[in-house]
CSV table of C-alpha atoms in Angstrom, one decimal:
chain,number,residue,atom,x,y,z
W,174,MET,CA,118.2,187.9,215.1
W,175,ILE,CA,116.0,190.3,213.2
W,176,ILE,CA,113.0,191.9,215.2
W,177,LYS,CA,110.3,194.1,213.8
W,178,PRO,CA,107.1,195.3,215.1
W,179,SER,CA,103.9,193.4,214.2
W,180,ALA,CA,102.6,196.6,212.4
W,181,ALA,CA,105.3,196.3,210.0
W,182,ILE,CA,103.8,193.2,208.4
W,183,ARG,CA,100.4,194.9,208.1
W,184,GLN,CA,101.9,198.2,206.7
W,185,ASN,CA,104.4,196.8,204.4
W,186,TYR,CA,104.2,192.9,203.7
W,187,ASN,CA,106.4,193.0,200.7
W,188,GLU,CA,109.2,194.6,202.6
W,189,ILE,CA,108.9,192.0,205.4
W,190,ALA,CA,108.7,189.2,202.7
W,191,ASP,CA,111.9,190.4,201.0
W,192,LEU,CA,113.6,190.6,204.3
W,193,CYS,CA,112.8,187.0,205.0
W,194,ARG,CA,114.1,185.9,201.6
W,195,GLU,CA,117.3,187.9,202.0
W,196,ALA,CA,117.9,187.0,205.6
W,197,LYS,CA,117.2,183.3,205.1
W,198,GLU,CA,116.2,183.2,208.8
W,199,PRO,CA,113.1,183.7,210.9
W,200,ILE,CA,112.0,187.3,211.4
W,201,PHE,CA,110.5,188.0,215.1
W,202,LEU,CA,107.5,190.3,215.3
W,203,THR,CA,106.6,192.0,218.5
W,204,LYS,CA,103.2,193.3,219.7
W,205,ASN,CA,103.3,196.0,222.3
W,206,GLY,CA,106.9,195.4,222.8
W,207,GLU,CA,106.5,191.6,223.4
W,208,GLY,CA,107.3,188.8,221.2
W,209,ASP,CA,104.3,187.8,219.3
W,210,LEU,CA,105.0,186.0,215.9
W,211,VAL,CA,107.8,184.5,213.9
W,212,VAL,CA,107.7,184.6,210.1
W,213,MET,CA,110.0,183.1,207.4
W,214,ASP,CA,109.9,182.5,203.7
W,215,ILE,CA,109.0,179.2,202.5
W,216,ASP,CA,112.4,178.0,201.3
W,217,THR,CA,113.8,178.8,204.8
W,218,PHE,CA,111.0,177.0,206.3
W,219,ASN,CA,111.4,173.8,204.2
W,220,ARG,CA,115.1,173.7,204.6
W,221,ARG,CA,114.6,173.9,208.5
W,222,GLU,CA,112.1,171.1,208.4
W,223,LYS,CA,114.4,168.9,206.3
W,224,MET,CA,117.3,169.5,208.9
W,225,LEU,CA,114.9,168.7,211.7
W,226,LYS,CA,113.8,165.4,209.9
W,227,LEU,CA,117.6,164.6,209.4
W,228,ARG,CA,118.4,165.3,213.1
W,229,GLU,CA,115.5,162.9,214.2
W,230,GLU,CA,116.7,160.2,211.9
W,231,LEU,CA,120.4,160.6,213.2
W,232,LEU,CA,119.0,160.4,216.7
W,233,VAL,CA,117.1,157.2,216.1
W,234,VAL,CA,120.3,155.7,214.6
W,235,GLU,CA,122.4,156.8,217.5
W,236,GLU,CA,119.8,155.4,220.0
W,237,ALA,CA,119.8,152.0,218.1
W,238,ARG,CA,123.6,152.1,218.1
W,239,ALA,CA,123.7,152.7,221.8
W,240,MET,CA,121.3,149.8,222.4
W,241,GLU,CA,123.8,147.7,220.3
W,242,GLU,CA,121.5,147.1,217.4
W,243,LYS,CA,122.9,146.6,213.9
W,244,GLY,CA,124.9,149.5,212.8
W,245,TYR,CA,126.0,151.1,209.7
W,246,SER,CA,129.3,151.2,208.1
W,247,ILE,CA,131.1,154.4,207.6
W,248,ASP,CA,130.4,154.2,203.9
W,249,GLU,CA,126.8,153.7,204.4
W,250,VAL,CA,126.4,156.7,206.7
W,251,VAL,CA,128.3,159.0,204.3
W,252,ASN,CA,125.9,157.9,201.4
W,253,MET,CA,123.0,158.5,203.7
W,254,MET,CA,124.3,162.0,204.7
W,255,LYS,CA,125.1,162.8,201.1
W,256,LYS,CA,121.4,162.0,200.1
W,257,SER,CA,120.0,164.1,202.9
W,258,VAL,CA,122.3,167.2,202.2
W,259,ASP,CA,121.6,167.0,198.5
W,260,GLY,CA,117.8,166.8,199.3
W,261,VAL,CA,118.3,170.0,201.4
W,262,GLY,CA,120.2,171.8,198.7
W,263,ASN,CA,117.9,170.9,195.9
W,264,GLY,CA,114.8,171.9,197.8
W,265,LYS,CA,113.5,168.2,198.0
């Protein structure tokens, strides 16, 4: 976890932007010693959003399975996961 004072973004935006891209994780900014903001580069944000969407889709499938609705074969699940992972890796 990377933590910086909020003044760092005002004083040196480029340094914080570079740090976000290099770290590929959120940077936590504090104000008066307390958590205030979280910043991340756009690629990291998009990757996280796609992973959240995939988790939501998997949860829906799992809930349907638990309710004994039509399931998917192993091959179908593998293909769906490959498509999702490929989309995350390609920035789609």
